[in-house]
Amino acid sequence: DTGVSQNPRHKITKRGQNVTFRCDPISEHNRLYWYRQTLGQGPEFLTYFQNEAQLEKSRLLSDRFSAERPKGSFSTLEIQRTEQGDSAMYLCASSFDGQETQYFGPGTRLLVL
Amino acid sequence: GENVEQHPSTLSVQEGDSAVIKCTYSDSASNYFPWYKQELGKRPQLIIDIRSNVGEKKDQRIAVTLNKTAKHFSLHITETQPEDSAVYFCAASKKNRDDKIIFGKGTRLHILP
C-alpha cells in the first residue's frame, strides 16, 4: 500500500499519560495535515505542514498538543497529559503543492480511560 | 473562519432512487469543494470535487452542483446501490492558500433494499 499510513492504528491509554502518533505521507507529498474526528462528526483541522514548516495551528490544538515534521517526510503528533476529551480518531492527510486532493490515512483511534 | 453546514444528518432512500445532500458555506473566499465518503471504520475517500469557477460536475452516478452566489452546493447520487451506504461529508477549502479542509458534520446515507 503506497498510500498514507498511520501508526499505531489503535491506542488505549490512561488519563495523564503521554501518547505519540506517527504519519507517513505519500512519497513526495510536501503538504501534511492533521485532523481530529469524534464520533458522529466530520474531521476537524488541527495543523498542517508544508515540507518541515508548520504553517498553521487550529485553536483546537491546546498547549498539550505538539506536532513535528523534522525532515519534511513523516510527522508525529504528541499529546501530553491526555484527558478523556482527547478520545477521538486522529487522521493524517497529505497532498502535493498545487494539487487539491488530500489523501487520508486510516487514522489512529485514541481512547483515554 | 469558514463554517460548513450540511443536511440532512440522516437519509434513507430506496435502492434505485436518487439521494441529494445539501451544504452551505460561509466564507466567500472558499474556492474548492470536495465530497468525501467514509465507510464504517475506514478513512475518508474523495468521491468528487468542484472548483468555484464551475457550476456543475458529473462522474457516472454522482454529480455536484455549486451556487456561488447563494454559497450552496449539493451532491446528487442517482440509481443508488447498497454499496452507496456510508457517511458523506461535504467540505470547503481555499485552494492555493492554506488548503485546510473544513468539513460538514456528515450525512449518514442508508440504501434500503
Coordinates of N, CA and C in Angstrom, one line a residue:
Chain A
D1 N 0.8 -1.2 0.0 CA 0.0 0.0 0.0 C 0.9 1.2 0.0
T2 N 0.8 2.1 -1.0 CA 1.6 3.2 -1.1 C 0.9 4.5 -0.7
G3 N -0.2 4.3 0.0 CA -1.0 5.5 0.4 C -0.4 6.0 1.7
V4 N -1.2 6.9 2.4 CA -0.8 7.5 3.6 C -0.9 6.4 4.7
S5 N 0.1 6.3 5.5 CA 0.0 5.3 6.6 C 0.1 5.9 8.0
Q6 N -0.5 5.3 9.0 CA -0.5 5.9 10.3 C -0.3 4.8 11.3
N7 N 0.5 5.1 12.3 CA 0.7 4.1 13.4 C 0.8 4.8 14.8
P8 N 0.3 4.1 15.8 CA -0.5 2.9 15.7 C -1.9 3.1 15.2
R9 N -2.6 2.0 14.9 CA -4.0 2.2 14.4 C -4.9 2.4 15.6
H10 N -4.6 1.8 16.8 CA -5.4 2.0 18.0 C -4.4 2.2 19.1
K11 N -4.9 3.1 20.1 CA -4.1 3.3 21.3 C -5.1 3.5 22.4
I12 N -4.9 2.8 23.5 CA -5.6 2.9 24.7 C -4.6 3.4 25.8
T13 N -5.0 4.5 26.5 CA -4.1 5.0 27.5 C -4.9 5.5 28.7
K14 N -4.2 5.7 29.7 CA -4.8 6.2 30.9 C -4.7 7.7 31.0
R15 N -5.6 8.3 31.5 CA -5.6 9.8 31.7 C -4.3 10.2 32.3
G16 N -3.7 11.3 31.8 CA -2.5 11.8 32.3 C -1.2 11.3 31.6
Q17 N -1.4 10.2 30.8 CA -0.2 9.7 30.1 C 0.0 10.5 28.8
N18 N 1.2 10.3 28.3 CA 1.6 11.0 27.0 C 1.5 9.9 25.9
V19 N 1.0 10.4 24.7 CA 1.0 9.5 23.6 C 1.6 10.2 22.4
T20 N 2.1 9.4 21.5 CA 2.6 9.9 20.2 C 2.2 9.1 19.0
F21 N 1.7 9.7 18.0 CA 1.2 9.1 16.8 C 2.2 9.5 15.6
R22 N 2.2 8.6 14.7 CA 3.1 8.8 13.5 C 2.3 8.8 12.2
C23 N 2.6 9.6 11.3 CA 2.0 9.6 10.0 C 3.1 9.6 8.9
D24 N 3.0 8.7 8.0 CA 3.9 8.7 6.8 C 3.1 9.0 5.6
P25 N 3.3 10.2 5.0 CA 2.5 10.6 3.9 C 2.9 9.9 2.6
I26 N 2.2 10.1 1.5 CA 2.5 9.6 0.2 C 3.9 10.2 -0.2
S27 N 4.7 9.4 -0.7 CA 6.0 9.9 -1.1 C 6.0 11.1 -2.0
E28 N 6.8 12.1 -1.7 CA 6.9 13.3 -2.5 C 5.7 14.3 -2.2
H29 N 4.8 13.9 -1.4 CA 3.8 14.9 -1.0 C 4.4 15.9 0.0
N30 N 4.4 17.2 -0.3 CA 5.1 18.1 0.6 C 4.1 18.7 1.6
R31 N 2.8 18.5 1.5 CA 1.9 19.1 2.5 C 1.3 17.9 3.3
L32 N 1.3 18.2 4.6 CA 0.8 17.1 5.5 C -0.1 17.8 6.5
Y33 N -1.3 17.2 6.7 CA -2.3 17.8 7.6 C -2.7 16.8 8.7
W34 N -3.0 17.3 9.8 CA -3.6 16.5 10.9 C -5.0 17.0 11.2
Y35 N -5.9 16.0 11.3 CA -7.4 16.3 11.7 C -7.7 15.4 12.8
R36 N -8.8 15.8 13.5 CA -9.3 15.0 14.6 C -10.8 14.8 14.3
Q37 N -11.3 13.5 14.5 CA -12.7 13.2 14.2 C -13.3 12.5 15.4
T38 N -14.3 13.1 16.0 CA -15.0 12.5 17.1 C -16.3 11.8 16.5
L39 N -16.9 10.9 17.3 CA -18.0 10.1 16.8 C -19.1 11.0 16.3
G40 N -19.6 10.7 15.1 CA -20.7 11.4 14.6 C -20.4 12.8 14.0
Q41 N -19.1 13.2 14.0 CA -18.8 14.5 13.5 C -17.8 14.3 12.3
G42 N -17.7 15.4 11.5 CA -16.7 15.5 10.5 C -15.3 15.7 11.0
P43 N -14.3 15.4 10.3 CA -12.9 15.7 10.7 C -12.8 17.2 10.9
E44 N -12.0 17.5 12.0 CA -11.7 19.0 12.3 C -10.2 19.2 12.1
F45 N -9.9 20.3 11.4 CA -8.5 20.6 11.2 C -7.7 20.9 12.5
L46 N -6.5 20.4 12.6 CA -5.7 20.6 13.7 C -4.5 21.5 13.3
T47 N -3.7 21.0 12.3 CA -2.5 21.7 11.9 C -2.0 21.2 10.6
Y48 N -1.1 22.0 9.9 CA -0.6 21.5 8.7 C 0.9 21.9 8.5
F49 N 1.6 21.2 7.7 CA 3.0 21.4 7.4 C 3.1 21.5 5.9
Q50 N 4.0 22.5 5.5 CA 4.5 22.5 4.1 C 6.0 22.2 4.2
N51 N 6.3 21.0 3.7 CA 7.7 20.5 4.0 C 7.9 20.4 5.5
E52 N 8.9 20.9 6.1 CA 9.1 20.8 7.5 C 8.5 21.9 8.3
A53 N 8.0 22.9 7.6 CA 7.5 24.1 8.3 C 6.0 23.9 8.7
Q54 N 5.7 24.2 10.0 CA 4.4 24.1 10.5 C 3.7 25.5 10.3
L55 N 2.8 25.5 9.4 CA 2.3 26.8 8.9 C 1.0 27.3 9.6
E56 N 0.3 26.4 10.2 CA -1.0 26.9 10.8 C -1.3 25.9 11.9
K57 N -1.8 26.4 13.0 CA -2.3 25.6 14.1 C -3.7 26.0 14.5
S58 N -4.7 25.1 14.6 CA -6.0 25.4 15.0 C -6.1 25.8 16.5
R59 N -7.1 26.5 16.9 CA -7.3 26.8 18.3 C -7.6 25.5 19.0
L60 N -8.0 24.5 18.3 CA -8.3 23.2 18.9 C -7.0 22.6 19.5
L61 N -5.9 23.0 19.0 CA -4.6 22.4 19.4 C -4.1 23.1 20.6
S62 N -4.5 22.5 21.8 CA -4.0 23.2 23.0 C -2.5 23.0 23.2
D63 N -2.0 23.6 24.3 CA -0.6 23.5 24.6 C -0.1 22.1 24.8
R64 N -1.1 21.2 25.1 CA -0.7 19.8 25.4 C -0.4 19.1 24.1
F65 N -0.7 19.7 23.0 CA -0.5 19.0 21.7 C 0.7 19.6 21.0
S66 N 1.5 18.8 20.4 CA 2.6 19.3 19.6 C 2.8 18.4 18.4
A67 N 3.1 19.0 17.3 CA 3.3 18.2 16.0 C 4.7 18.6 15.4
E68 N 5.3 17.6 14.8 CA 6.6 17.9 14.2 C 6.7 17.2 12.9
R69 N 7.5 17.7 12.0 CA 7.8 17.1 10.7 C 9.3 17.4 10.4
P70 N 10.2 16.8 11.2 CA 11.6 17.3 11.2 C 12.3 17.3 9.9
K71 N 12.0 16.3 9.0 CA 12.8 16.2 7.8 C 11.8 16.4 6.6
G72 N 10.6 16.9 6.8 CA 9.7 17.1 5.7 C 9.1 15.8 5.2
S73 N 9.3 14.7 5.9 CA 8.7 13.5 5.4 C 7.6 13.0 6.4
F74 N 7.9 12.1 7.3 CA 6.9 11.7 8.3 C 6.6 12.8 9.3
S75 N 5.5 12.7 10.0 CA 5.2 13.6 11.0 C 4.8 12.9 12.3
T76 N 4.9 13.5 13.4 CA 4.5 12.9 14.7 C 3.5 14.0 15.3
L77 N 2.5 13.4 16.0 CA 1.6 14.2 16.8 C 1.7 13.7 18.2
E78 N 2.1 14.5 19.2 CA 2.2 14.1 20.6 C 1.1 14.8 21.4
I79 N 0.5 14.1 22.3 CA -0.4 14.6 23.2 C 0.1 14.4 24.6
Q80 N 0.3 15.4 25.4 CA 0.8 15.3 26.7 C -0.3 15.3 27.7
R81 N -0.2 14.6 28.8 CA -1.2 14.6 29.9 C -2.6 14.5 29.3
T82 N -2.8 13.3 28.7 CA -4.0 13.1 28.0 C -5.2 13.2 28.9
E83 N -6.3 13.7 28.3 CA -7.6 13.8 29.0 C -8.6 13.0 28.3
Q84 N -9.7 12.7 29.0 CA -10.8 11.8 28.3 C -11.3 12.5 27.1
G85 N -11.4 13.8 27.1 CA -11.9 14.5 25.9 C -11.0 14.4 24.7
D86 N -9.8 13.9 24.9 CA -8.9 13.7 23.7 C -9.2 12.4 23.0
S87 N -10.1 11.6 23.5 CA -10.5 10.4 22.8 C -11.1 10.8 21.5
A88 N -10.6 10.2 20.4 CA -11.1 10.6 19.1 C -10.3 9.7 18.1
M89 N -10.6 9.9 16.8 CA -9.8 9.4 15.7 C -8.9 10.5 15.2
Y90 N -7.6 10.3 15.1 CA -6.7 11.3 14.6 C -6.3 10.9 13.2
L91 N -6.6 11.7 12.3 CA -6.4 11.4 10.9 C -5.3 12.3 10.3
C92 N -4.5 11.7 9.5 CA -3.5 12.4 8.8 C -3.8 12.4 7.3
A93 N -3.5 13.5 6.6 CA -3.7 13.6 5.1 C -2.5 14.2 4.5
S94 N -2.3 13.9 3.2 CA -1.2 14.6 2.5 C -1.6 15.0 1.1
S95 N -0.9 16.0 0.6 CA -1.2 16.4 -0.7 C 0.1 17.0 -1.3
F96 N 0.1 17.2 -2.6 CA 1.2 17.8 -3.3 C 0.9 19.2 -3.6
D97 N 1.8 20.1 -3.3 CA 1.6 21.5 -3.5 C 1.1 21.8 -4.9
G98 N 0.0 22.5 -5.0 CA -0.6 22.7 -6.3 C -1.7 21.8 -6.8
Q99 N -1.8 20.7 -6.0 CA -2.9 19.8 -6.3 C -3.9 19.8 -5.2
E100 N -5.2 19.7 -5.5 CA -6.2 19.9 -4.5 C -6.4 18.7 -3.6
T101 N -6.3 17.6 -4.2 CA -6.8 16.4 -3.4 C -5.9 16.0 -2.2
Q102 N -6.6 15.9 -1.1 CA -5.9 15.4 0.1 C -6.2 13.9 0.3
Y103 N -5.2 13.1 0.5 CA -5.4 11.7 0.7 C -5.2 11.4 2.2
F104 N -6.2 10.7 2.7 CA -6.3 10.5 4.1 C -5.7 9.1 4.4
G105 N -5.0 9.1 5.6 CA -4.6 7.8 6.2 C -5.7 7.1 6.9
P106 N -5.5 5.9 7.4 CA -6.5 5.1 8.1 C -6.9 5.6 9.5
G107 N -6.0 6.5 10.0 CA -6.3 7.1 11.3 C -5.8 6.3 12.5
T108 N -5.6 7.0 13.6 CA -5.2 6.4 14.9 C -6.4 6.6 15.8
R109 N -7.0 5.6 16.3 CA -8.1 5.7 17.2 C -7.6 5.7 18.6
L110 N -7.8 6.8 19.3 CA -7.3 7.0 20.7 C -8.4 6.9 21.7
L111 N -8.2 6.1 22.7 CA -9.2 6.0 23.8 C -8.5 6.3 25.1
V112 N -8.9 7.3 25.8 CA -8.3 7.7 27.1 C -9.2 7.3 28.2
L113 N -8.7 6.4 29.0 CA -9.6 5.9 30.1 C -9.5 6.8 31.4
Chain B
G1 N -13.9 32.5 10.6 CA -13.4 31.4 9.8 C -14.6 30.7 9.1
E2 N -14.2 29.8 8.2 CA -15.2 29.1 7.4 C -16.1 28.2 8.3
N3 N -17.4 28.1 7.9 CA -18.3 27.2 8.6 C -19.1 26.5 7.5
V4 N -19.2 25.2 7.5 CA -19.9 24.4 6.6 C -21.1 23.7 7.3
E5 N -22.2 24.0 6.8 CA -23.4 23.3 7.3 C -23.9 22.3 6.3
Q6 N -24.3 21.1 6.8 CA -24.7 20.0 6.0 C -26.0 19.4 6.4
H7 N -26.9 19.1 5.5 CA -28.2 18.4 5.9 C -28.7 17.6 4.7
P8 N -29.5 16.5 5.0 CA -29.9 16.1 6.3 C -28.7 15.4 7.0
S9 N -28.9 15.1 8.3 CA -27.9 14.3 9.0 C -28.0 12.8 8.7
T10 N -29.2 12.4 8.4 CA -29.5 11.0 8.1 C -30.5 11.0 6.9
L11 N -30.2 10.1 6.0 CA -31.1 10.0 4.8 C -31.2 8.5 4.4
S12 N -32.5 8.1 4.2 CA -32.8 6.8 3.8 C -33.5 6.8 2.5
V13 N -33.0 6.1 1.5 CA -33.6 6.0 0.2 C -33.7 4.6 -0.3
Q14 N -34.7 4.4 -1.1 CA -34.9 3.0 -1.6 C -33.8 2.8 -2.7
E15 N -33.3 1.6 -2.7 CA -32.4 1.2 -3.8 C -32.9 1.6 -5.1
G16 N -32.1 2.3 -5.9 CA -32.5 2.7 -7.3 C -33.0 4.1 -7.3
D17 N -33.4 4.6 -6.2 CA -33.8 6.0 -6.2 C -32.6 7.0 -6.0
S18 N -32.9 8.3 -6.1 CA -31.8 9.3 -6.0 C -31.7 9.8 -4.6
A19 N -30.5 10.2 -4.3 CA -30.2 10.8 -3.0 C -29.6 12.2 -3.2
V20 N -30.0 13.2 -2.4 CA -29.5 14.5 -2.5 C -29.1 15.0 -1.1
I21 N -27.8 15.5 -1.1 CA -27.3 16.1 0.2 C -26.9 17.5 -0.1
K22 N -27.3 18.4 0.8 CA -27.1 19.8 0.6 C -26.2 20.4 1.7
C23 N -25.4 21.4 1.2 CA -24.4 22.1 2.1 C -24.4 23.5 1.8
T24 N -24.1 24.3 2.8 CA -23.8 25.7 2.7 C -22.5 26.1 3.3
Y25 N -21.9 27.1 2.8 CA -20.6 27.6 3.4 C -20.7 29.1 3.7
S26 N -19.8 29.6 4.5 CA -19.9 31.0 4.9 C -18.9 31.9 4.3
D27 N -17.7 31.3 4.0 CA -16.6 32.2 3.6 C -16.6 32.3 2.0
S28 N -16.8 33.4 1.5 CA -16.9 33.6 0.1 C -15.5 33.4 -0.6
A29 N -14.5 33.4 0.2 CA -13.1 33.1 -0.4 C -12.9 31.6 -0.6
S30 N -13.7 30.8 -0.1 CA -13.6 29.3 -0.4 C -13.8 29.1 -1.9
N31 N -12.9 28.3 -2.5 CA -13.0 28.1 -3.9 C -12.8 26.6 -4.3
Y32 N -12.8 25.7 -3.4 CA -12.7 24.3 -3.7 C -13.6 23.5 -2.8
F33 N -14.4 22.6 -3.3 CA -15.4 21.9 -2.6 C -15.4 20.4 -2.8
P34 N -14.7 19.7 -2.0 CA -14.6 18.2 -2.2 C -15.7 17.5 -1.4
W35 N -16.1 16.4 -1.8 CA -17.0 15.5 -1.1 C -16.3 14.2 -0.8
Y36 N -16.4 13.8 0.5 CA -15.7 12.5 0.9 C -16.8 11.5 1.4
K37 N -16.5 10.3 1.1 CA -17.3 9.2 1.5 C -16.5 8.4 2.6
Q38 N -17.2 8.1 3.7 CA -16.5 7.4 4.8 C -17.3 6.2 5.2
E39 N -16.8 5.0 4.9 CA -17.5 3.8 5.4 C -17.0 3.5 6.8
L40 N -17.8 2.7 7.5 CA -17.6 2.5 8.9 C -16.2 2.0 9.2
G41 N -15.5 2.7 10.0 CA -14.1 2.2 10.4 C -13.0 2.5 9.4
K42 N -13.4 3.2 8.3 CA -12.4 3.4 7.2 C -12.1 4.9 7.1
R43 N -11.1 5.2 6.3 CA -10.7 6.6 6.1 C -11.6 7.3 5.1
P44 N -11.7 8.6 5.2 CA -12.5 9.4 4.2 C -11.8 9.2 2.9
Q45 N -12.7 9.0 1.9 CA -12.2 8.9 0.5 C -12.9 9.9 -0.4
L46 N -12.1 10.6 -1.2 CA -12.7 11.6 -2.1 C -13.5 11.0 -3.2
I47 N -14.7 11.4 -3.4 CA -15.5 10.8 -4.4 C -15.8 11.8 -5.6
I48 N -15.8 13.1 -5.3 CA -15.9 14.1 -6.4 C -15.6 15.4 -5.8
D49 N -15.2 16.4 -6.6 CA -14.9 17.7 -6.1 C -15.3 18.7 -7.2
I50 N -15.4 20.0 -6.8 CA -15.8 21.0 -7.7 C -15.1 22.3 -7.3
R51 N -14.6 23.0 -8.3 CA -14.0 24.3 -8.1 C -15.0 25.4 -8.3
S52 N -14.7 26.6 -7.7 CA -15.7 27.7 -7.7 C -15.9 28.3 -9.1
N53 N -15.1 28.0 -10.1 CA -15.4 28.5 -11.4 C -16.2 27.6 -12.3
V54 N -16.8 26.5 -11.6 CA -17.6 25.5 -12.3 C -18.9 25.4 -11.6
G55 N -20.0 25.3 -12.3 CA -21.3 25.2 -11.7 C -21.8 23.8 -11.4
E56 N -21.3 22.9 -12.2 CA -21.7 21.5 -12.1 C -20.7 20.6 -12.6
K57 N -20.6 19.4 -12.0 CA -19.7 18.4 -12.4 C -20.3 17.0 -12.2
K58 N -20.1 16.1 -13.1 CA -20.7 14.8 -13.1 C -19.7 13.7 -13.3
D59 N -19.8 12.6 -12.5 CA -19.0 11.5 -12.7 C -19.8 10.2 -12.5
Q60 N -20.3 9.7 -13.6 CA -21.1 8.5 -13.6 C -22.4 8.8 -12.8
R61 N -22.6 8.1 -11.7 CA -23.9 8.3 -11.0 C -23.8 9.5 -10.0
I62 N -22.7 10.1 -9.9 CA -22.5 11.2 -8.9 C -22.4 12.5 -9.6
A63 N -23.1 13.5 -9.1 CA -23.0 14.9 -9.6 C -22.9 15.8 -8.5
V64 N -22.3 16.9 -8.7 CA -22.2 18.0 -7.7 C -22.6 19.3 -8.4
T65 N -23.4 20.1 -7.7 CA -23.7 21.5 -8.2 C -23.2 22.5 -7.2
L66 N -22.9 23.7 -7.7 CA -22.4 24.8 -6.9 C -23.1 26.1 -7.3
N67 N -23.6 26.8 -6.3 CA -24.2 28.1 -6.5 C -23.4 29.1 -5.6
K68 N -22.4 29.7 -6.3 CA -21.5 30.6 -5.6 C -22.2 31.8 -4.9
T69 N -23.2 32.3 -5.6 CA -24.0 33.5 -5.1 C -24.6 33.2 -3.8
A70 N -25.3 32.0 -3.8 CA -26.0 31.6 -2.6 C -25.1 30.8 -1.6
K71 N -23.9 30.5 -2.0 CA -23.0 29.7 -1.2 C -23.6 28.4 -0.8
H72 N -24.2 27.7 -1.8 CA -24.8 26.4 -1.7 C -24.1 25.4 -2.6
F73 N -23.9 24.2 -2.1 CA -23.5 23.2 -3.0 C -24.2 21.8 -2.6
S74 N -24.4 21.0 -3.6 CA -25.1 19.8 -3.4 C -24.5 18.6 -4.1
L75 N -24.8 17.4 -3.4 CA -24.3 16.1 -4.0 C -25.6 15.4 -4.4
H76 N -25.5 14.8 -5.7 CA -26.6 14.1 -6.2 C -26.1 12.7 -6.5
I77 N -26.7 11.6 -6.0 CA -26.4 10.3 -6.3 C -27.6 9.7 -7.0
T78 N -27.5 9.2 -8.2 CA -28.6 8.6 -8.9 C -28.5 7.1 -8.9
E79 N -29.6 6.4 -9.1 CA -29.6 4.9 -9.2 C -28.9 4.3 -8.0
T80 N -29.2 4.7 -6.8 CA -28.5 4.3 -5.7 C -28.4 2.8 -5.5
Q81 N -27.2 2.3 -5.0 CA -26.9 0.9 -4.8 C -26.6 0.6 -3.4
P82 N -26.7 -0.6 -2.9 CA -26.4 -0.9 -1.5 C -25.0 -0.4 -1.1
E83 N -24.0 -0.5 -2.0 CA -22.6 0.0 -1.6 C -22.5 1.5 -1.5
D84 N -23.6 2.2 -1.8 CA -23.6 3.7 -1.5 C -23.8 4.0 -0.1
S85 N -24.2 3.0 0.7 CA -24.5 3.3 2.1 C -23.2 3.6 2.8
A86 N -23.1 4.8 3.5 CA -21.9 5.3 4.1 C -22.3 6.7 4.7
V87 N -21.3 7.3 5.3 CA -21.4 8.7 5.7 C -20.7 9.6 4.7
Y88 N -21.4 10.6 4.2 CA -20.9 11.5 3.2 C -20.6 12.9 3.9
F89 N -19.4 13.4 3.6 CA -19.1 14.7 4.1 C -18.9 15.7 3.0
C90 N -19.5 16.9 3.1 CA -19.1 18.0 2.2 C -18.1 18.8 2.9
A91 N -17.3 19.6 2.1 CA -16.2 20.3 2.7 C -15.9 21.5 1.8
A92 N -15.2 22.5 2.4 CA -14.8 23.6 1.6 C -13.3 24.0 2.0
S93 N -12.6 24.5 1.0 CA -11.3 25.0 1.3 C -10.9 26.1 0.4
K94 N -9.8 26.8 0.8 CA -9.3 27.9 -0.1 C -8.1 27.4 -0.8
K95 N -8.3 26.9 -2.0 CA -7.2 26.3 -2.7 C -6.2 27.4 -3.0
N96 N -4.9 27.0 -2.9 CA -3.8 27.9 -3.2 C -3.5 28.9 -2.0
R97 N -4.2 28.7 -0.9 CA -3.9 29.4 0.3 C -3.5 28.3 1.3
D98 N -4.2 28.1 2.4 CA -3.7 27.1 3.3 C -4.2 25.7 3.0
D99 N -5.2 25.6 2.2 CA -5.8 24.3 1.7 C -6.4 23.5 2.8
K100 N -6.5 24.0 4.0 CA -7.1 23.1 5.1 C -8.5 23.0 4.7
I101 N -9.0 21.8 5.0 CA -10.4 21.4 4.6 C -11.3 21.6 5.8
I102 N -12.4 22.3 5.6 CA -13.4 22.5 6.7 C -14.6 21.6 6.3
F103 N -14.9 20.6 7.1 CA -15.9 19.6 6.8 C -17.2 20.0 7.4
G104 N -18.3 19.5 6.8 CA -19.6 19.5 7.4 C -19.7 18.3 8.4
K105 N -20.8 18.2 9.0 CA -20.9 17.2 10.1 C -21.3 15.8 9.5
G106 N -21.6 15.7 8.3 CA -21.8 14.4 7.7 C -23.3 14.1 7.5
T107 N -23.6 13.3 6.5 CA -24.9 12.7 6.3 C -24.7 11.2 6.2
R108 N -25.5 10.5 7.1 CA -25.5 9.0 7.0 C -26.5 8.6 6.0
L109 N -26.1 8.0 5.0 CA -27.0 7.5 3.9 C -27.2 6.0 4.0
H110 N -28.5 5.7 4.1 CA -28.9 4.3 4.2 C -29.6 3.9 2.9
I111 N -29.2 2.9 2.2 CA -29.9 2.5 1.0 C -30.7 1.3 1.4
L112 N -32.0 1.4 1.2 CA -33.0 0.4 1.7 C -33.2 -0.6 0.5
P113 N -33.2 -1.9 0.9 CA -33.4 -2.9 -0.2 C -34.8 -2.9 -0.7

